Amino acid sequence: MALCGPTSGTGVWWELCGSWGTRQAAPGLSLTSPPRQKEVHSTSPCSLLQMGWGDLGVYGEPSRETPNLDRMAAEGMLFPNFYSANPLCSPSRAALLTGRLPIRNGFYTTNGHARNAYTPQEIVGGIPDGEHLLPELLKGAGYASKIVGKWHLGHRPQFHPLKHGFDEWFGSPNCHFGPYDNRARPNIPVYRDWEMVGRYYEEFPINLQTGEANLTQVYLQEALDFMKRQQVAQRPFFLYWAIDGTHAPVYASRPFLGTSRRGRYGDAVREIDDSVGKILSLLRDLRITENTFVFFTSDNGAALISAPKQGGSNGPFLCGKQTTFEGGMREPAIAWWPGRIPAGQVSHQLGSVMDLFTTSLALAGLAPPSDRVIDGLDLLPAMLRGQLTDRPIFYYRGNTLMAVTLGQYKAHFWTWTNSWEEFRQGIDFCPGQNVSGVTTHTQEEHTKLPLIFHLGRDPGERYPLSFASTEYLDALRGVTLVVQQHQKTLVPGQPQLNVCNQAVMNWAPPGCEKLGKCLTPPESIPEKCSWPH
Amino acid sequence: MALCGPTSGTGVWWELCGSWGTRQAAPGLSLTSPPRQKEVHSTSPCSLLQMGWGDLGVYGEPSRETPNLDRMAAEGMLFPNFYSANPLCSPSRAALLTGRLPIRNGFYTTNGHARNAYTPQEIVGGIPDGEHLLPELLKGAGYASKIVGKWHLGHRPQFHPLKHGFDEWFGSPNCHFGPYDNRARPNIPVYRDWEMVGRYYEEFPINLQTGEANLTQVYLQEALDFMKRQQVAQRPFFLYWAIDGTHAPVYASRPFLGTSRRGRYGDAVREIDDSVGKILSLLRDLRITENTFVFFTSDNGAALISAPKQGGSNGPFLCGKQTTFEGGMREPAIAWWPGRIPAGQVSHQLGSVMDLFTTSLALAGLAPPSDRVIDGLDLLPAMLRGQLTDRPIFYYRGNTLMAVTLGQYKAHFWTWTNSWEEFRQGIDFCPGQNVSGVTTHTQEEHTKLPLIFHLGRDPGERYPLSFASTEYLDALRGVTLVVQQHQKTLVPGQPQLNVCNQAVMNWAPPGCEKLGKCLTPPESIPEKCSWPH
């Protein structure tokens, strides 16, 4: 059932997208829920938080401090070729919940060629009303939905998660940056459902010095409590657990601080791993594992600009967050559904966070909307029957198609890490890595003659195929067809991330008056947002 | 029981160092061998072959094509912090079998500062008679020993493995380079015990075009046959399975060719993985798993100069073979001993291939020689009781101490990848990697103020600690003490890898006359060997 997306620019994305039960079981699904449960439910926890592919023991992190996630993989199915929909948080999460590429759902900017954009406090845009979000559709099958953690699809009233299908929310609309002075910039609010209940660095402290914050524990309790309540009510549920402890500023609660061999970032990973263990354990205690689909993934690659103290590992892959190299978009991914998904399996299906939308609908017996293009693939054939489906992975940066992967071949149409200007200031998305002609600091066009890599032999994108080889020509032929098809039919959505305005920041969120925490916004001056990379 | 070492410059090192049974069980060992077996035996298969840390699924190789090794890890203990004794094959293997650093056992050169050396055909030196090799010592406890594969400790008559404790040999004295013309240079012989039975590219074909060779299958049969015979004879055994299919020129047998998602290198890995499965399966069939200790490791890191078609992956680590960065010496390592070593465990013990010497002796109830320094540590406390022992890892290149790791800290006293001259010719030990001031192409001295990395936070050696930090000063204090102690007491052995002579090549190995394959050596002209890096 449900699924998860990534949180980018943040820590770890683990969504618990639950639902247990569906009257019309997905094809090939034989549900054996206890008799008292007429309706079969399914839940799917996902966490999203810019954790890197290489941060899990099961993906080769040398300190191997994720026993719960590793066990989840041993009991479930690993997807080593699983991708976020964008190298940055907001667009990736918008894609997860809509099943559509950011270029379609509007989570991109046209303010600069190949520039990433997201939803800081001054953003005017957000998730358009015309987009159908997963929880909104799951409602049709009787699901209760909750988001715990970072929303990141817009913080103005019309973008509130409860206006887009979620029944409950505990968390924040933007990243946990701060502290701010509440004059030039307000601290980020934390919401319970419709109203704010405090702000980061005020009611919800994060100690930047020590890294201490108990937020992951709070988010864990919210998740556990929600699941227990749905079980009592015998309601199918979808839980989207979008934590962010591994997003700079990285934090962990006291019992985990200083316990990792990897420093503070590792402490945060350990706490998230522990929480995943507790979530799966509760599913066992509630005896709903057979009706609950759980997926763990991330919203973008590890942020190497924050490494090593506040950033993770992308394993053998090139570069990290913000880039369309593998390190920016290849994500850890584990599917877990004991008794349904065979244990200890690896699927080489090319997967995407957008597939969690389609797969969840399938699990709920629902069809995806037919009036629009849906990019997500139903992963049930891969998970239940080991079937592999050919499909491309598109790597966008803003409104620019940077690369595409088809089978084992990845073609780059544009290469760029960041500008020389930024790089000279020490902003490095590829520390210690330098592939000549590939990790470029000027935007290099290769649309006529893309750089093509074989990701099986060369997962690190170090050895472009020779332009003259038969292998190159064959790969190019396949890629060209797919891209032409994609671009011919593409209707970009209205770009949501172009306009900024200081007045739209979180000055006076609903509920602020009860807490005496309303602030006065400045004069409204809409401006073109500036996106540095 | 026995253990294994790595084969460097080669493919995969998997030693089957067996012994099952020992009258005096190792401390803490409770042996429960069947009653008919008065003597408890133990075997330990190891394979060595310059397979990289990142080549195993369990260490995060994205294609995940090593189900047997992954299962071995799930049933045994993983050592993510396990090291070869040198970034090159011959010295690393000499260290494995003697339990001593190459600087002590003579497997180094003084011909150039910080230069690696090995045993090509023209080498005059080899393993000195004064060194005690593991099989020689195991004889004292009644063990039968066999080496299958590449020996690499010298090919002149006095260095023959059967003169150094092995009872059987099937394999070659040098790398499987070729084909040669048998005029300027003879093809490498393949021995069965005392005599050659043919030469590579003649009786033992390797098709460089297709990559086809059935050598791994032959080596597998040799291993299985040896184990069966020892079981029938109720003899404890030590099997050193030193295969080299993943060493360029990479090869695999027909059933494996073209089956990997990773190309030819992956085909070779798959065949080795399959063989490991068959070896462990035989131990189960013979019902000697409880008396058999098995260790899998490699003799040096993946040779990135041969990547991506003929070289493997060092996962998240820096550079590869030939270098003293982690990619050159951190090795895959799995210990397997069902019923004794707890299943599914990870040990953070800093380990070395030299430990396999000491551990094997302990398993056989033997003490290591007391008249010399032994660098190997007994790993039984780590394996059986989860105990961690502080110990340094020394990284030598030739006679130069390049670096040391102590706990989580690694200090570099010298940095060098290879010369500008070589690098400009395209010889690159760190393709796609470039850490400013670290991956240097001139030999940079840091003995006064070493570069120090925290390997937990920064396994890729990208972020040297700040010289001014307390953390740096604390780490430096510890490292300095250990290095002073090491250097004060160090007595280097007679260097074996300084002198070369075309006349000592494999012109007329014993047995050549029976095959009509004796060649005439040229005039004997001893020369100083030249070591390029």
CSV table of N, CA and C in Angstrom, one decimal, chain A residues 53 57-64 78 80-81 261-263 304 307-309 313 315-318 330 346 348 388 408 431-435 454 456-459 462-463 471, chain B residues 53 57-64 78 80-81 261-263 304 307-309 313 315-318 330 346 348 388 408 431-435 454 456-459 462-463 471:
chain,number,residue,atom,x,y,z
A,53,TRP,N,22.3,7.2,-0.5
A,53,TRP,CA,22.3,5.8,-0.8
A,53,TRP,C,23.3,5.0,0.1
A,57,GLY,N,23.8,0.4,6.3
A,57,GLY,CA,24.7,-0.7,6.3
A,57,GLY,C,24.5,-1.7,5.1
A,58,VAL,N,23.3,-1.9,4.8
A,58,VAL,CA,23.0,-2.8,3.7
A,58,VAL,C,23.4,-2.3,2.4
A,59,TYR,N,23.7,-1.0,2.3
A,59,TYR,CA,24.3,-0.4,1.1
A,59,TYR,C,25.8,-0.1,1.2
A,60,GLY,N,26.4,-0.7,2.3
A,60,GLY,CA,27.8,-0.6,2.4
A,60,GLY,C,28.4,0.5,3.2
A,61,GLU,N,27.6,1.1,4.1
A,61,GLU,CA,28.2,2.1,5.0
A,61,GLU,C,29.2,1.4,5.9
A,62,PRO,N,30.5,1.8,5.9
A,62,PRO,CA,31.4,0.9,6.7
A,62,PRO,C,31.2,0.8,8.2
A,63,SER,N,30.6,1.8,8.8
A,63,SER,CA,30.3,1.7,10.2
A,63,SER,C,29.1,0.8,10.5
A,64,ARG,N,28.3,0.6,9.6
A,64,ARG,CA,27.2,-0.3,9.7
A,64,ARG,C,26.4,-0.1,11.0
A,78,LEU,N,15.1,-5.0,-1.7
A,78,LEU,CA,16.0,-3.9,-1.9
A,78,LEU,C,15.9,-3.4,-3.3
A,80,PRO,N,18.2,-1.3,-5.5
A,80,PRO,CA,19.4,-0.6,-5.6
A,80,PRO,C,19.4,0.5,-6.7
A,81,ASN,N,18.4,0.4,-7.6
A,81,ASN,CA,18.3,1.4,-8.7
A,81,ASN,C,17.0,2.2,-8.6
A,261,ARG,N,29.8,6.0,15.4
A,261,ARG,CA,31.2,6.0,15.0
A,261,ARG,C,31.4,7.1,13.9
A,262,ARG,N,30.3,7.6,13.4
A,262,ARG,CA,30.3,8.6,12.3
A,262,ARG,C,30.1,10.0,12.7
A,263,GLY,N,30.1,10.3,14.0
A,263,GLY,CA,29.8,11.7,14.4
A,263,GLY,C,28.4,12.0,14.5
A,304,LEU,N,26.5,16.6,0.1
A,304,LEU,CA,27.9,16.5,0.4
A,304,LEU,C,28.5,17.9,0.8
A,307,ALA,N,29.0,17.6,4.4
A,307,ALA,CA,29.8,16.5,4.9
A,307,ALA,C,31.1,17.1,5.4
A,308,PRO,N,31.9,16.4,6.3
A,308,PRO,CA,31.5,15.1,6.8
A,308,PRO,C,30.7,15.2,8.1
A,309,LYS,N,30.6,16.4,8.7
A,309,LYS,CA,30.0,16.5,10.0
A,309,LYS,C,28.4,16.5,9.9
A,313,SER,N,26.5,9.9,3.0
A,313,SER,CA,27.3,9.2,2.0
A,313,SER,C,26.5,8.8,0.8
A,315,GLY,N,27.8,6.6,-1.2
A,315,GLY,CA,28.4,5.3,-1.6
A,315,GLY,C,29.3,5.5,-2.8
A,316,PRO,N,29.2,4.6,-3.8
A,316,PRO,CA,30.1,4.7,-4.9
A,316,PRO,C,29.7,5.7,-6.0
A,317,PHE,N,28.7,6.5,-5.7
A,317,PHE,CA,28.1,7.3,-6.8
A,317,PHE,C,28.7,8.7,-6.8
A,318,LEU,N,28.5,9.4,-7.9
A,318,LEU,CA,29.2,10.7,-8.2
A,318,LEU,C,28.4,11.8,-7.6
A,330,ARG,N,20.1,8.9,-6.9
A,330,ARG,CA,20.0,7.5,-6.6
A,330,ARG,C,19.7,7.4,-5.1
A,346,VAL,N,16.3,-8.8,-4.1
A,346,VAL,CA,16.8,-7.5,-4.7
A,346,VAL,C,16.1,-7.4,-6.0
A,348,HIS,N,16.1,-5.3,-9.6
A,348,HIS,CA,16.8,-4.3,-10.4
A,348,HIS,C,15.8,-3.4,-11.2
A,388,LEU,N,10.3,-7.3,-14.4
A,388,LEU,CA,11.0,-6.0,-14.6
A,388,LEU,C,10.3,-5.3,-15.8
A,408,GLN,N,20.6,0.1,-18.6
A,408,GLN,CA,21.8,0.3,-17.9
A,408,GLN,C,22.5,1.6,-18.4
A,431,PRO,N,32.7,16.9,-3.4
A,431,PRO,CA,34.0,17.0,-2.8
A,431,PRO,C,34.9,15.8,-3.0
A,432,GLY,N,36.1,16.0,-3.4
A,432,GLY,CA,37.1,14.9,-3.7
A,432,GLY,C,36.8,14.2,-5.0
A,433,GLN,N,35.8,14.6,-5.8
A,433,GLN,CA,35.5,14.0,-7.0
A,433,GLN,C,35.7,15.0,-8.2
A,434,ASN,N,36.2,14.5,-9.2
A,434,ASN,CA,36.5,15.4,-10.4
A,434,ASN,C,36.6,14.5,-11.6
A,435,VAL,N,35.6,14.4,-12.4
A,435,VAL,CA,35.7,13.7,-13.6
A,435,VAL,C,35.7,14.7,-14.8
A,454,HIS,N,27.6,3.5,-18.9
A,454,HIS,CA,27.0,2.2,-18.5
A,454,HIS,C,27.0,2.1,-17.0
A,456,GLY,N,26.1,-0.2,-15.0
A,456,GLY,CA,26.4,-1.4,-14.4
A,456,GLY,C,28.0,-1.5,-14.2
A,457,ARG,N,28.7,-1.3,-15.3
A,457,ARG,CA,30.1,-1.3,-15.2
A,457,ARG,C,30.7,-0.1,-14.5
A,458,ASP,N,30.0,1.0,-14.5
A,458,ASP,CA,30.5,2.2,-14.1
A,458,ASP,C,29.5,3.1,-13.3
A,459,PRO,N,29.1,2.6,-12.2
A,459,PRO,CA,28.1,3.3,-11.4
A,459,PRO,C,28.6,4.7,-11.0
A,462,ARG,N,32.3,7.6,-14.4
A,462,ARG,CA,33.7,8.1,-14.6
A,462,ARG,C,34.2,7.9,-16.0
A,463,TYR,N,33.6,6.9,-16.7
A,463,TYR,CA,34.1,6.6,-18.1
A,463,TYR,C,33.0,6.7,-19.1
A,471,GLU,N,28.4,0.3,-29.1
A,471,GLU,CA,27.6,0.4,-27.9
A,471,GLU,C,27.0,1.8,-27.7
B,53,TRP,N,36.9,-3.8,-1.9
B,53,TRP,CA,35.9,-3.8,-0.8
B,53,TRP,C,34.5,-3.6,-1.3
B,57,GLY,N,28.0,-7.6,-2.8
B,57,GLY,CA,26.7,-7.0,-2.5
B,57,GLY,C,26.6,-6.5,-1.1
B,58,VAL,N,27.1,-7.3,-0.2
B,58,VAL,CA,27.0,-7.0,1.2
B,58,VAL,C,27.8,-5.8,1.6
B,59,TYR,N,28.7,-5.4,0.7
B,59,TYR,CA,29.4,-4.1,0.9
B,59,TYR,C,28.9,-3.0,-0.1
B,60,GLY,N,27.7,-3.2,-0.6
B,60,GLY,CA,27.1,-2.2,-1.4
B,60,GLY,C,27.3,-2.1,-2.9
B,61,GLU,N,27.8,-3.2,-3.5
B,61,GLU,CA,27.9,-3.1,-4.9
B,61,GLU,C,26.5,-3.1,-5.5
B,62,PRO,N,26.2,-2.0,-6.3
B,62,PRO,CA,24.8,-1.8,-6.7
B,62,PRO,C,24.1,-3.0,-7.5
B,63,SER,N,24.9,-3.7,-8.3
B,63,SER,CA,24.3,-4.8,-9.0
B,63,SER,C,24.0,-6.0,-8.1
B,64,ARG,N,24.7,-6.1,-7.0
B,64,ARG,CA,24.4,-7.2,-6.0
B,64,ARG,C,24.4,-8.5,-6.7
B,78,LEU,N,31.2,-10.1,9.5
B,78,LEU,CA,31.8,-9.2,8.6
B,78,LEU,C,32.8,-8.3,9.3
B,80,PRO,N,34.3,-4.9,8.4
B,80,PRO,CA,34.4,-3.8,7.5
B,80,PRO,C,35.7,-3.0,7.6
B,81,ASN,N,36.5,-3.2,8.6
B,81,ASN,CA,37.7,-2.5,8.8
B,81,ASN,C,38.9,-3.5,8.8
B,261,ARG,N,25.6,-8.0,-14.9
B,261,ARG,CA,25.2,-6.6,-15.2
B,261,ARG,C,26.5,-5.7,-15.3
B,262,ARG,N,27.6,-6.2,-14.8
B,262,ARG,CA,28.8,-5.3,-14.6
B,262,ARG,C,29.8,-5.6,-15.7
B,263,GLY,N,29.5,-6.4,-16.7
B,263,GLY,CA,30.5,-6.7,-17.7
B,263,GLY,C,31.4,-7.8,-17.3
B,304,LEU,N,42.0,0.1,-10.0
B,304,LEU,CA,41.2,1.1,-10.7
B,304,LEU,C,41.8,1.4,-12.1
B,307,ALA,N,39.8,-0.5,-14.4
B,307,ALA,CA,38.4,-0.2,-14.4
B,307,ALA,C,38.0,0.6,-15.7
B,308,PRO,N,36.7,0.5,-16.2
B,308,PRO,CA,35.7,-0.3,-15.6
B,308,PRO,C,35.6,-1.7,-16.2
B,309,LYS,N,36.3,-2.0,-17.3
B,309,LYS,CA,36.1,-3.3,-17.9
B,309,LYS,C,36.8,-4.4,-17.2
B,313,SER,N,35.6,-2.4,-7.7
B,313,SER,CA,35.1,-1.2,-7.0
B,313,SER,C,35.6,-1.2,-5.6
B,315,GLY,N,34.2,0.8,-3.4
B,315,GLY,CA,33.1,1.4,-2.7
B,315,GLY,C,33.3,2.9,-2.4
B,316,PRO,N,33.2,3.3,-1.1
B,316,PRO,CA,33.3,4.7,-0.8
B,316,PRO,C,34.7,5.2,-0.6
B,317,PHE,N,35.7,4.3,-0.8
B,317,PHE,CA,37.0,4.6,-0.4
B,317,PHE,C,37.9,5.3,-1.5
B,318,LEU,N,38.9,5.9,-1.1
B,318,LEU,CA,39.8,6.7,-2.0
B,318,LEU,C,40.8,5.9,-2.7
B,330,ARG,N,42.0,-1.3,2.1
B,330,ARG,CA,40.8,-1.8,2.9
B,330,ARG,C,40.2,-2.9,2.1
B,346,VAL,N,28.8,-8.0,12.9
B,346,VAL,CA,29.7,-7.1,12.3
B,346,VAL,C,30.8,-6.9,13.4
B,348,HIS,N,34.0,-4.5,14.4
B,348,HIS,CA,34.8,-3.3,14.1
B,348,HIS,C,36.2,-3.4,14.5
B,388,LEU,N,37.1,-6.2,21.3
B,388,LEU,CA,37.9,-5.4,20.4
B,388,LEU,C,39.3,-5.1,21.0
B,408,GLN,N,40.0,5.3,15.1
B,408,GLN,CA,39.3,5.8,14.0
B,408,GLN,C,40.2,6.8,13.2
B,431,PRO,N,41.0,7.2,-10.5
B,431,PRO,CA,40.1,7.9,-11.6
B,431,PRO,C,38.9,8.5,-11.0
B,432,GLY,N,38.7,9.8,-11.4
B,432,GLY,CA,37.5,10.5,-11.0
B,432,GLY,C,37.6,11.1,-9.6
B,433,GLN,N,38.8,10.8,-8.9
B,433,GLN,CA,38.9,11.3,-7.5
B,433,GLN,C,40.1,12.2,-7.5
B,434,ASN,N,40.0,13.3,-6.7
B,434,ASN,CA,41.0,14.3,-6.6
B,434,ASN,C,40.8,15.1,-5.4
B,435,VAL,N,41.6,14.7,-4.3
B,435,VAL,CA,41.5,15.5,-3.1
B,435,VAL,C,42.7,16.3,-3.0
B,454,HIS,N,39.5,11.3,10.1
B,454,HIS,CA,38.7,10.5,11.0
B,454,HIS,C,37.9,9.5,10.0
B,456,GLY,N,35.7,7.3,10.5
B,456,GLY,CA,34.3,7.0,10.7
B,456,GLY,C,33.4,8.1,10.0
B,457,ARG,N,33.8,9.3,10.3
B,457,ARG,CA,33.0,10.4,9.6
B,457,ARG,C,33.4,10.6,8.2
B,458,ASP,N,34.6,10.2,7.8
B,458,ASP,CA,35.2,10.5,6.5
B,458,ASP,C,35.9,9.3,6.0
B,459,PRO,N,35.2,8.2,5.7
B,459,PRO,CA,35.9,7.0,5.2
B,459,PRO,C,36.6,7.3,3.8
B,462,ARG,N,38.6,12.6,2.6
B,462,ARG,CA,38.4,13.9,1.9
B,462,ARG,C,38.7,15.1,2.7
B,463,TYR,N,38.6,15.0,4.0
B,463,TYR,CA,38.6,16.2,4.9
B,463,TYR,C,39.6,16.0,6.0
B,471,GLU,N,41.1,17.9,18.5
B,471,GLU,CA,41.0,16.5,18.0
B,471,GLU,C,42.2,16.1,17.3
